[in-house]
PDB file of C-alpha atoms in Angstrom:
ATOM      1  CA  UNK A 215       0.000   0.000   0.000  1.00 38.00           C
ATOM      2  CA  UNK A 216       1.395   3.389  -1.030  1.00 42.00           C
ATOM      3  CA  UNK A 217       2.384   5.825   1.715  1.00 34.00           C
ATOM      4  CA  UNK A 218      -0.118   8.394   0.423  1.00 41.00           C
ATOM      5  CA  UNK A 219      -2.928   5.870   0.710  1.00 45.00           C
ATOM      6  CA  UNK A 220      -1.860   4.990   4.250  1.00 39.00           C
ATOM      7  CA  UNK A 221      -2.089   8.665   5.156  1.00 41.00           C
ATOM      8  CA  UNK A 222      -5.482   8.947   3.510  1.00 46.00           C
ATOM      9  CA  UNK A 223      -6.990   6.019   5.358  1.00 45.00           C
ATOM     10  CA  UNK A 224      -5.479   7.163   8.642  1.00 42.00           C
ATOM     11  CA  UNK A 225      -6.973  10.636   8.257  1.00 45.00           C
ATOM     12  CA  UNK A 226     -10.405   9.337   7.200  1.00 46.00           C
ATOM     13  CA  UNK A 227     -10.503   6.742   9.954  1.00 43.00           C
ATOM     14  CA  UNK A 228      -9.713   9.404  12.548  1.00 42.00           C
ATOM     15  CA  UNK A 229     -12.405  11.675  11.098  1.00 44.00           C
ATOM     16  CA  UNK A 230     -14.957   8.863  11.073  1.00 43.00           C
ATOM     17  CA  UNK A 231     -14.027   7.761  14.617  1.00 40.00           C
ATOM     18  CA  UNK A 232     -14.348  11.256  16.029  1.00 38.00           C
ATOM     19  CA  UNK A 233     -17.572  11.938  14.130  1.00 40.00           C
ATOM     20  CA  UNK A 234     -19.093   8.661  15.236  1.00 41.00           C
ATOM     21  CA  UNK A 235     -18.133   8.942  18.895  1.00 37.00           C
ATOM     22  CA  UNK A 236     -18.576  12.632  19.541  1.00 32.00           C
ATOM     23  CA  UNK A 237     -22.268  12.202  20.236  1.00 33.00           C
ATOM     24  CA  UNK A 238     -23.157  15.415  18.406  1.00 32.00           C
ATOM     25  CA  UNK A 239     -24.465  16.118  14.911  1.00 29.00           C
ATOM     26  CA  UNK A 240     -23.416  19.710  15.636  1.00 32.00           C
ATOM     27  CA  UNK A 241     -22.327  21.405  18.804  1.00 28.00           C
ATOM     28  CA  UNK A 242     -25.872  22.653  19.253  1.00 32.00           C
ATOM     29  CA  UNK A 243     -27.779  19.471  18.396  1.00 33.00           C
ATOM     30  CA  UNK A 244     -27.178  16.353  20.496  1.00 30.00           C
ATOM     31  CA  UNK A 245     -27.535  13.040  18.705  1.00 30.00           C
ATOM     32  CA  UNK A 246     -27.735  10.586  21.556  1.00 31.00           C
ATOM     33  CA  UNK A 247     -25.231   8.947  23.868  1.00 31.00           C
ATOM     34  CA  UNK A 248     -21.703  10.316  23.831  1.00 32.00           C
ATOM     35  CA  UNK A 249     -18.720   8.011  23.783  1.00 36.00           C
ATOM     36  CA  UNK A 250     -18.366   4.647  22.049  1.00 39.00           C
ATOM     37  CA  UNK A 251     -19.407   2.319  24.843  1.00 41.00           C
ATOM     38  CA  UNK A 252     -22.937   2.066  23.430  1.00 44.00           C
ATOM     39  CA  UNK A 253     -22.301   2.015  19.689  1.00 49.00           C
ATOM     40  CA  UNK A 254     -25.111  -0.455  19.153  1.00 49.00           C
ATOM     41  CA  UNK A 255     -25.031  -4.190  18.584  1.00 51.00           C
ATOM     42  CA  UNK A 256     -22.298  -5.448  16.309  1.00 65.00           C
ATOM     43  CA  UNK A 257     -23.039  -7.813  13.457  1.00 77.00           C
ATOM     44  CA  UNK A 258     -24.237  -7.888   9.885  1.00 83.00           C
ATOM     45  CA  UNK A 259     -26.827  -5.271   9.002  1.00 88.00           C
ATOM     46  CA  UNK A 260     -29.612  -6.904   7.012  1.00 92.00           C
ATOM     47  CA  UNK A 261     -31.577  -4.629   4.705  1.00 94.00           C
ATOM     48  CA  UNK A 262     -34.539  -4.887   2.389  1.00 95.00           C
ATOM     49  CA  UNK A 263     -34.390  -2.413  -0.502  1.00 95.00           C
ATOM     50  CA  UNK A 264     -37.580  -0.998  -2.014  1.00 94.00           C
ATOM     51  CA  UNK A 265     -38.952   2.112  -3.756  1.00 93.00           C
ATOM     52  CA  UNK A 266     -35.855   1.957  -5.937  1.00 94.00           C
ATOM     53  CA  UNK A 267     -35.062   4.045  -8.991  1.00 94.00           C
ATOM     54  CA  UNK A 268     -31.826   4.263 -10.901  1.00 94.00           C
ATOM     55  CA  UNK A 269     -30.276   5.413 -14.134  1.00 94.00           C
ATOM     56  CA  UNK A 270     -26.850   4.534 -15.508  1.00 94.00           C
ATOM     57  CA  UNK A 271     -25.129   6.044 -18.542  1.00 94.00           C
ATOM     58  CA  UNK A 272     -22.097   4.295 -19.971  1.00 94.00           C
ATOM     59  CA  UNK A 273     -19.812   5.390 -22.801  1.00 93.00           C
ATOM     60  CA  UNK A 274     -19.086   2.067 -24.578  1.00 90.00           C
ATOM     61  CA  UNK A 275     -16.671   3.498 -27.154  1.00 89.00           C
ATOM     62  CA  UNK A 276     -14.540   5.299 -24.592  1.00 91.00           C
ATOM     63  CA  UNK A 277     -14.399   2.281 -22.278  1.00 89.00           C
ATOM     64  CA  UNK A 278     -12.819   0.282 -25.096  1.00 88.00           C
ATOM     65  CA  UNK A 279      -9.905   2.710 -25.288  1.00 90.00           C
ATOM     66  CA  UNK A 280      -9.021   3.009 -21.596  1.00 93.00           C
ATOM     67  CA  UNK A 281      -5.375   3.595 -20.741  1.00 94.00           C
ATOM     68  CA  UNK A 282      -4.848   1.090 -17.952  1.00 92.00           C
ATOM     69  CA  UNK A 283      -1.447   2.552 -17.084  1.00 92.00           C
ATOM     70  CA  UNK A 284      -2.875   6.022 -16.471  1.00 96.00           C
ATOM     71  CA  UNK A 285      -3.596   7.786 -13.176  1.00 97.00           C
ATOM     72  CA  UNK A 286      -7.133   7.730 -11.777  1.00 97.00           C
ATOM     73  CA  UNK A 287      -7.866  10.468  -9.258  1.00 97.00           C
ATOM     74  CA  UNK A 288     -10.792  10.207  -6.842  1.00 97.00           C
ATOM     75  CA  UNK A 289     -12.448  13.293  -5.387  1.00 97.00           C
ATOM     76  CA  UNK A 290     -14.396  13.105  -2.115  1.00 96.00           C
ATOM     77  CA  UNK A 291     -18.173  13.461  -2.347  1.00 96.00           C
ATOM     78  CA  UNK A 292     -18.841  17.073  -3.262  1.00 97.00           C
ATOM     79  CA  UNK A 293     -22.141  17.511  -1.417  1.00 96.00           C
ATOM     80  CA  UNK A 294     -23.401  15.370   1.445  1.00 96.00           C
ATOM     81  CA  UNK A 295     -26.757  15.738   3.162  1.00 96.00           C
ATOM     82  CA  UNK A 296     -27.101  13.652   6.340  1.00 95.00           C
ATOM     83  CA  UNK A 297     -30.376  14.051   8.235  1.00 93.00           C
ATOM     84  CA  UNK A 298     -31.709  12.316  11.325  1.00 91.00           C
ATOM     85  CA  UNK A 299     -34.426  13.070  13.896  1.00 89.00           C
ATOM     86  CA  UNK A 300     -33.172  14.620  17.101  1.00 81.00           C
ATOM     87  CA  UNK A 301     -32.246  12.502  20.109  1.00 77.00           C
ATOM     88  CA  UNK A 302     -32.214   9.174  18.284  1.00 77.00           C
ATOM     89  CA  UNK A 303     -29.639   6.725  19.644  1.00 74.00           C
ATOM     90  CA  UNK A 304     -29.553   5.055  16.249  1.00 73.00           C
ATOM     91  CA  UNK A 305     -27.921   8.225  14.924  1.00 77.00           C
ATOM     92  CA  UNK A 306     -25.075   8.757  17.377  1.00 75.00           C
ATOM     93  CA  UNK A 307     -22.534   7.523  14.805  1.00 80.00           C
ATOM     94  CA  UNK A 308     -24.230   9.258  11.888  1.00 88.00           C
ATOM     95  CA  UNK A 309     -22.815  12.418  10.316  1.00 91.00           C
ATOM     96  CA  UNK A 310     -21.801  13.899   6.983  1.00 94.00           C
ATOM     97  CA  UNK A 311     -18.202  12.827   7.623  1.00 93.00           C
ATOM     98  CA  UNK A 312     -19.329   9.282   8.373  1.00 93.00           C
ATOM     99  CA  UNK A 313     -21.338   9.073   5.138  1.00 95.00           C
ATOM    100  CA  UNK A 314     -18.351  10.429   3.176  1.00 94.00           C
ATOM    101  CA  UNK A 315     -16.040   7.857   4.757  1.00 93.00           C
ATOM    102  CA  UNK A 316     -18.537   5.067   4.104  1.00 94.00           C
ATOM    103  CA  UNK A 317     -18.988   5.903   0.423  1.00 96.00           C
ATOM    104  CA  UNK A 318     -15.242   6.406  -0.139  1.00 95.00           C
ATOM    105  CA  UNK A 319     -14.449   3.051   1.482  1.00 93.00           C
ATOM    106  CA  UNK A 320     -16.667   1.180  -0.964  1.00 95.00           C
ATOM    107  CA  UNK A 321     -15.697   3.314  -3.971  1.00 96.00           C
ATOM    108  CA  UNK A 322     -11.976   2.726  -3.416  1.00 95.00           C
ATOM    109  CA  UNK A 323     -12.461  -1.038  -3.325  1.00 95.00           C
ATOM    110  CA  UNK A 324     -14.602  -1.064  -6.476  1.00 96.00           C
ATOM    111  CA  UNK A 325     -12.210   1.092  -8.501  1.00 96.00           C
ATOM    112  CA  UNK A 326      -9.208  -0.962  -7.388  1.00 95.00           C
ATOM    113  CA  UNK A 327     -11.002  -4.114  -8.499  1.00 95.00           C
ATOM    114  CA  UNK A 328     -12.240  -2.715 -11.811  1.00 94.00           C
ATOM    115  CA  UNK A 329      -9.025  -0.917 -12.801  1.00 95.00           C
ATOM    116  CA  UNK A 330      -6.265  -2.816 -10.961  1.00 95.00           C
ATOM    117  CA  UNK A 331      -3.445  -1.689 -13.258  1.00 95.00           C
ATOM    118  CA  UNK A 332      -4.172   2.020 -12.933  1.00 96.00           C
ATOM    119  CA  UNK A 333      -2.391   4.230 -10.430  1.00 96.00           C
ATOM    120  CA  UNK A 334      -5.025   5.360  -7.915  1.00 96.00           C
ATOM    121  CA  UNK A 335      -4.668   8.753  -6.257  1.00 96.00           C
ATOM    122  CA  UNK A 336      -6.879  10.624  -3.810  1.00 95.00           C
ATOM    123  CA  UNK A 337      -7.744  14.195  -4.843  1.00 96.00           C
ATOM    124  CA  UNK A 338      -7.279  15.497  -1.319  1.00 94.00           C
ATOM    125  CA  UNK A 339      -5.242  18.398   0.004  1.00 91.00           C
ATOM    126  CA  UNK A 340      -1.862  17.147   1.140  1.00 91.00           C
ATOM    127  CA  UNK A 341      -2.060  14.123  -1.159  1.00 91.00           C
ATOM    128  CA  UNK A 342      -2.507  14.635  -4.930  1.00 94.00           C
ATOM    129  CA  UNK A 343      -3.494  18.258  -4.334  1.00 94.00           C
ATOM    130  CA  UNK A 344      -0.920  20.509  -2.613  1.00 93.00           C
ATOM    131  CA  UNK A 345      -2.003  22.137   0.627  1.00 92.00           C
ATOM    132  CA  UNK A 346      -1.448  25.519  -1.029  1.00 92.00           C
ATOM    133  CA  UNK A 347      -4.212  24.713  -3.551  1.00 92.00           C
ATOM    134  CA  UNK A 348      -6.870  24.015  -0.917  1.00 90.00           C
ATOM    135  CA  UNK A 349      -8.988  27.117  -1.470  1.00 92.00           C
ATOM    136  CA  UNK A 350      -8.371  27.140  -5.214  1.00 93.00           C
ATOM    137  CA  UNK A 351      -9.484  23.545  -5.877  1.00 94.00           C
ATOM    138  CA  UNK A 352     -12.575  24.041  -3.717  1.00 94.00           C
ATOM    139  CA  UNK A 353     -13.598  27.029  -5.833  1.00 95.00           C
ATOM    140  CA  UNK A 354     -12.783  25.171  -9.061  1.00 95.00           C
ATOM    141  CA  UNK A 355     -14.935  22.198  -8.089  1.00 97.00           C
ATOM    142  CA  UNK A 356     -17.825  24.413  -7.000  1.00 96.00           C
ATOM    143  CA  UNK A 357     -17.717  26.139 -10.386  1.00 96.00           C
ATOM    144  CA  UNK A 358     -17.413  22.838 -12.257  1.00 97.00           C
ATOM    145  CA  UNK A 359     -20.538  21.435 -10.614  1.00 97.00           C
ATOM    146  CA  UNK A 360     -22.509  24.508 -11.683  1.00 97.00           C
ATOM    147  CA  UNK A 361     -21.620  24.099 -15.369  1.00 97.00           C
ATOM    148  CA  UNK A 362     -24.298  22.919 -17.786  1.00 97.00           C
ATOM    149  CA  UNK A 363     -24.373  19.199 -18.569  1.00 96.00           C
ATOM    150  CA  UNK A 364     -27.588  17.304 -19.423  1.00 93.00           C
ATOM    151  CA  UNK A 365     -30.872  18.916 -20.522  1.00 92.00           C
ATOM    152  CA  UNK A 366     -29.358  22.334 -19.897  1.00 92.00           C
ATOM    153  CA  UNK A 367     -29.131  21.551 -16.164  1.00 96.00           C
ATOM    154  CA  UNK A 368     -25.948  21.987 -14.113  1.00 97.00           C
ATOM    155  CA  UNK A 369     -23.866  18.909 -13.373  1.00 97.00           C
ATOM    156  CA  UNK A 370     -24.997  18.926  -9.741  1.00 96.00           C
ATOM    157  CA  UNK A 371     -28.691  18.770 -10.668  1.00 96.00           C
ATOM    158  CA  UNK A 372     -30.450  15.435 -10.166  1.00 96.00           C
ATOM    159  CA  UNK A 373     -33.449  16.438 -12.294  1.00 95.00           C
ATOM    160  CA  UNK A 374     -32.300  14.855 -15.594  1.00 93.00           C
ATOM    161  CA  UNK A 375     -31.692  11.472 -13.970  1.00 93.00           C
ATOM    162  CA  UNK A 376     -34.822  11.484 -11.831  1.00 91.00           C
ATOM    163  CA  UNK A 377     -36.826  12.086 -15.009  1.00 88.00           C
ATOM    164  CA  UNK A 378     -35.116   9.203 -16.814  1.00 86.00           C
ATOM    165  CA  UNK A 379     -35.235   6.632 -14.017  1.00 78.00           C
ATOM    166  CA  UNK A 380     -38.139   4.258 -13.472  1.00 75.00           C
ATOM    167  CA  UNK A 381     -39.021   1.534 -10.973  1.00 70.00           C
ATOM    168  CA  UNK A 382     -35.830  -0.342 -11.767  1.00 81.00           C
ATOM    169  CA  UNK A 383     -32.286   0.570 -12.837  1.00 86.00           C
ATOM    170  CA  UNK A 384     -32.198   1.617 -16.481  1.00 88.00           C
ATOM    171  CA  UNK A 385     -28.997   1.533 -18.541  1.00 90.00           C
ATOM    172  CA  UNK A 386     -28.269   3.750 -21.517  1.00 89.00           C
ATOM    173  CA  UNK A 387     -25.344   4.404 -23.848  1.00 90.00           C
ATOM    174  CA  UNK A 388     -23.984   7.929 -23.490  1.00 87.00           C
ATOM    175  CA  UNK A 389     -23.957   9.591 -26.896  1.00 77.00           C
ATOM    176  CA  UNK A 390     -24.328  13.324 -26.147  1.00 82.00           C
ATOM    177  CA  UNK A 391     -21.607  15.918 -26.451  1.00 88.00           C
ATOM    178  CA  UNK A 392     -20.273  17.272 -23.169  1.00 94.00           C
ATOM    179  CA  UNK A 393     -20.603  21.090 -23.212  1.00 96.00           C
ATOM    180  CA  UNK A 394     -17.329  22.846 -24.046  1.00 97.00           C
ATOM    181  CA  UNK A 395     -17.078  24.714 -20.719  1.00 97.00           C
ATOM    182  CA  UNK A 396     -17.410  21.476 -18.735  1.00 97.00           C
ATOM    183  CA  UNK A 397     -14.939  19.703 -21.029  1.00 96.00           C
ATOM    184  CA  UNK A 398     -12.424  22.484 -20.517  1.00 97.00           C
ATOM    185  CA  UNK A 399     -12.871  22.575 -16.738  1.00 97.00           C
ATOM    186  CA  UNK A 400     -12.280  18.822 -16.477  1.00 97.00           C
ATOM    187  CA  UNK A 401      -9.285  19.019 -18.791  1.00 97.00           C
ATOM    188  CA  UNK A 402      -7.697  21.846 -16.815  1.00 96.00           C
ATOM    189  CA  UNK A 403      -7.968  19.919 -13.530  1.00 96.00           C
ATOM    190  CA  UNK A 404      -6.584  16.790 -15.192  1.00 96.00           C
ATOM    191  CA  UNK A 405      -3.597  18.666 -16.632  1.00 96.00           C
ATOM    192  CA  UNK A 406      -2.890  20.634 -13.488  1.00 95.00           C
ATOM    193  CA  UNK A 407      -2.681  17.543 -11.273  1.00 96.00           C
ATOM    194  CA  UNK A 408      -1.514  15.115 -13.970  1.00 95.00           C
ATOM    195  CA  UNK A 409      -4.420  12.692 -13.762  1.00 97.00           C
ATOM    196  CA  UNK A 410      -6.070  11.081 -16.795  1.00 97.00           C
ATOM    197  CA  UNK A 411      -9.298   9.870 -15.183  1.00 98.00           C
ATOM    198  CA  UNK A 412     -11.401  11.421 -12.420  1.00 98.00           C
ATOM    199  CA  UNK A 413     -14.127   9.922 -10.261  1.00 98.00           C
ATOM    200  CA  UNK A 414     -16.427  12.615  -8.892  1.00 98.00           C
ATOM    201  CA  UNK A 415     -19.197  11.571  -6.495  1.00 98.00           C
ATOM    202  CA  UNK A 416     -21.423  14.608  -7.016  1.00 98.00           C
ATOM    203  CA  UNK A 417     -23.785  14.094  -4.083  1.00 97.00           C
ATOM    204  CA  UNK A 418     -24.933  11.599  -1.455  1.00 97.00           C
ATOM    205  CA  UNK A 419     -28.099  12.276   0.530  1.00 97.00           C
ATOM    206  CA  UNK A 420     -29.128  10.081   3.460  1.00 97.00           C
ATOM    207  CA  UNK A 421     -32.213  10.431   5.653  1.00 96.00           C
ATOM    208  CA  UNK A 422     -32.402   8.174   8.726  1.00 95.00           C
ATOM    209  CA  UNK A 423     -35.878   6.732   9.457  1.00 95.00           C
ATOM    210  CA  UNK A 424     -35.699   5.207  12.970  1.00 92.00           C
ATOM    211  CA  UNK A 425     -39.198   3.663  12.845  1.00 92.00           C
ATOM    212  CA  UNK A 426     -38.736   1.856   9.530  1.00 94.00           C
ATOM    213  CA  UNK A 427     -38.291  -1.916   9.524  1.00 93.00           C
ATOM    214  CA  UNK A 428     -37.270  -3.951  12.549  1.00 92.00           C
ATOM    215  CA  UNK A 429     -34.473  -1.647  13.740  1.00 92.00           C
ATOM    216  CA  UNK A 430     -34.737   1.464  11.613  1.00 92.00           C
ATOM    217  CA  UNK A 431     -33.931   2.337   8.034  1.00 94.00           C
ATOM    218  CA  UNK A 432     -32.946   5.148   5.706  1.00 96.00           C
ATOM    219  CA  UNK A 433     -33.416   6.682   2.288  1.00 97.00           C
ATOM    220  CA  UNK A 434     -30.476   7.123  -0.085  1.00 98.00           C
ATOM    221  CA  UNK A 435     -30.034   9.363  -3.120  1.00 97.00           C
ATOM    222  CA  UNK A 436     -26.755   9.839  -4.980  1.00 97.00           C
ATOM    223  CA  UNK A 437     -25.081  10.826  -8.236  1.00 98.00           C
ATOM    224  CA  UNK A 438     -21.655   9.383  -9.067  1.00 98.00           C
ATOM    225  CA  UNK A 439     -19.573  10.113 -12.178  1.00 98.00           C
ATOM    226  CA  UNK A 440     -16.363   8.889 -13.823  1.00 98.00           C
ATOM    227  CA  UNK A 441     -14.617  11.022 -16.457  1.00 98.00           C
ATOM    228  CA  UNK A 442     -11.800  10.930 -18.964  1.00 97.00           C
ATOM    229  CA  UNK A 443     -10.426  14.282 -17.838  1.00 96.00           C
ATOM    230  CA  UNK A 444      -7.934  14.625 -20.694  1.00 93.00           C
ATOM    231  CA  UNK A 445     -10.726  14.468 -23.250  1.00 93.00           C
ATOM    232  CA  UNK A 446     -13.387  16.017 -21.025  1.00 94.00           C
ATOM    233  CA  UNK A 447     -15.725  13.103 -21.717  1.00 95.00           C
ATOM    234  CA  UNK A 448     -18.021  11.025 -19.532  1.00 96.00           C
ATOM    235  CA  UNK A 449     -17.194   7.360 -18.960  1.00 96.00           C
ATOM    236  CA  UNK A 450     -19.900   6.324 -16.485  1.00 96.00           C
ATOM    237  CA  UNK A 451     -22.700   8.097 -14.615  1.00 96.00           C
ATOM    238  CA  UNK A 452     -24.765   6.383 -11.931  1.00 96.00           C
ATOM    239  CA  UNK A 453     -27.861   7.872 -10.279  1.00 97.00           C
ATOM    240  CA  UNK A 454     -29.444   5.867  -7.476  1.00 96.00           C
ATOM    241  CA  UNK A 455     -32.413   6.353  -5.184  1.00 96.00           C
ATOM    242  CA  UNK A 456     -33.877   3.802  -2.785  1.00 96.00           C
ATOM    243  CA  UNK A 457     -35.285   3.163   0.659  1.00 97.00           C
ATOM    244  CA  UNK A 458     -33.681   0.568   2.928  1.00 97.00           C
ATOM    245  CA  UNK A 459     -35.335  -1.016   5.961  1.00 96.00           C
ATOM    246  CA  UNK A 460     -33.758  -3.378   8.456  1.00 94.00           C
ATOM    247  CA  UNK A 461     -34.919  -6.974   8.692  1.00 95.00           C
ATOM    248  CA  UNK A 462     -32.696  -7.763  11.686  1.00 91.00           C
ATOM    249  CA  UNK A 463     -32.023  -6.289  15.123  1.00 90.00           C
ATOM    250  CA  UNK A 464     -28.826  -4.534  13.982  1.00 89.00           C
ATOM    251  CA  UNK A 465     -29.492  -0.829  13.432  1.00 88.00           C
ATOM    252  CA  UNK A 466     -28.086   0.925  10.322  1.00 89.00           C
ATOM    253  CA  UNK A 467     -25.301   2.786  12.127  1.00 87.00           C
ATOM    254  CA  UNK A 468     -22.846   2.146   9.278  1.00 88.00           C
ATOM    255  CA  UNK A 469     -22.822   0.724   5.774  1.00 91.00           C
ATOM    256  CA  UNK A 470     -25.332   3.209   4.364  1.00 95.00           C
ATOM    257  CA  UNK A 471     -23.463   3.160   1.038  1.00 96.00           C
ATOM    258  CA  UNK A 472     -23.391  -0.648   0.755  1.00 95.00           C
ATOM    259  CA  UNK A 473     -26.547  -0.984  -1.398  1.00 96.00           C
ATOM    260  CA  UNK A 474     -25.285   1.841  -3.614  1.00 96.00           C
ATOM    261  CA  UNK A 475     -21.903   0.117  -3.892  1.00 96.00           C
ATOM    262  CA  UNK A 476     -23.546  -3.129  -5.006  1.00 96.00           C
ATOM    263  CA  UNK A 477     -25.273  -1.233  -7.809  1.00 95.00           C
ATOM    264  CA  UNK A 478     -22.161   0.714  -8.766  1.00 96.00           C
ATOM    265  CA  UNK A 479     -20.262  -2.571  -8.965  1.00 96.00           C
ATOM    266  CA  UNK A 480     -22.805  -3.817 -11.521  1.00 94.00           C
ATOM    267  CA  UNK A 481     -22.472  -0.604 -13.518  1.00 93.00           C
ATOM    268  CA  UNK A 482     -18.674  -0.689 -13.540  1.00 94.00           C
ATOM    269  CA  UNK A 483     -18.635  -4.286 -14.733  1.00 92.00           C
ATOM    270  CA  UNK A 484     -21.495  -4.112 -17.208  1.00 87.00           C
ATOM    271  CA  UNK A 485     -20.605  -5.410 -20.673  1.00 81.00           C
ATOM    272  CA  UNK A 486     -20.634  -2.243 -22.847  1.00 74.00           C
ATOM    273  CA  UNK A 487     -21.923  -4.245 -25.817  1.00 74.00           C
ATOM    274  CA  UNK A 488     -25.214  -4.843 -23.945  1.00 77.00           C
ATOM    275  CA  UNK A 489     -25.904  -1.103 -23.561  1.00 74.00           C
ATOM    276  CA  UNK A 490     -28.358   0.515 -25.965  1.00 64.00           C
ATOM    277  CA  UNK A 491     -29.341   4.131 -26.572  1.00 62.00           C
ATOM    278  CA  UNK A 492     -32.454   5.351 -24.770  1.00 50.00           C
TER     279      UNK A 492
END
């Protein structure tokens, strides 16, 4: 394991540990018991997924020309919404940082498995991005997400994918041109930090529902993208929305991104020849 990756996991684990054990969603809003003595029962969280919608776009032509010796940079989730009713013990380990850590943990494993020969880098300050660029890259990413992409909507809008998704997960071949401004913004970031491919989780939104299922549940909504930054072209886009309820006594105090990861795994490994235009 590379030294940079060791640093990354150490920093994220510390963030997750502190977020999970602090006992506060914010300093003003208590979330339940403080400390880690009562972190809930340990064991496998069993979930039933329903009310699911999803849409996946894949660029078959571009996937056939991947440079497996290139560098793939992974940004953290750009916008996280983590909501939970006040004073719920089920939520004492739940926070935006915890959701970010959870999604990144699964994403890293999936990308390593799908693109094992690529060099994987984390687009984090102090790692692939110099500390001196902290404010600059934040502004650049905020601007990038506001640029027009599908249906005239900004990249960070979920509207185009919510309109396309149905009661299952639909797959479609990507055959639209990426607007020039978005192409250029992606290309500039790729050149500046010398990365060919970029994974950008645009958003992850989680709402805890303590009364759902046997031990609680949650809703999930996310948009995840993978780009060829050098060309400014989309490789894969995955929009997912679902509700998860527990079927066991183990509360969903972790693993919120697991159902999403299972679906992203299917998207990453889908045979491009089976994808049609829709």
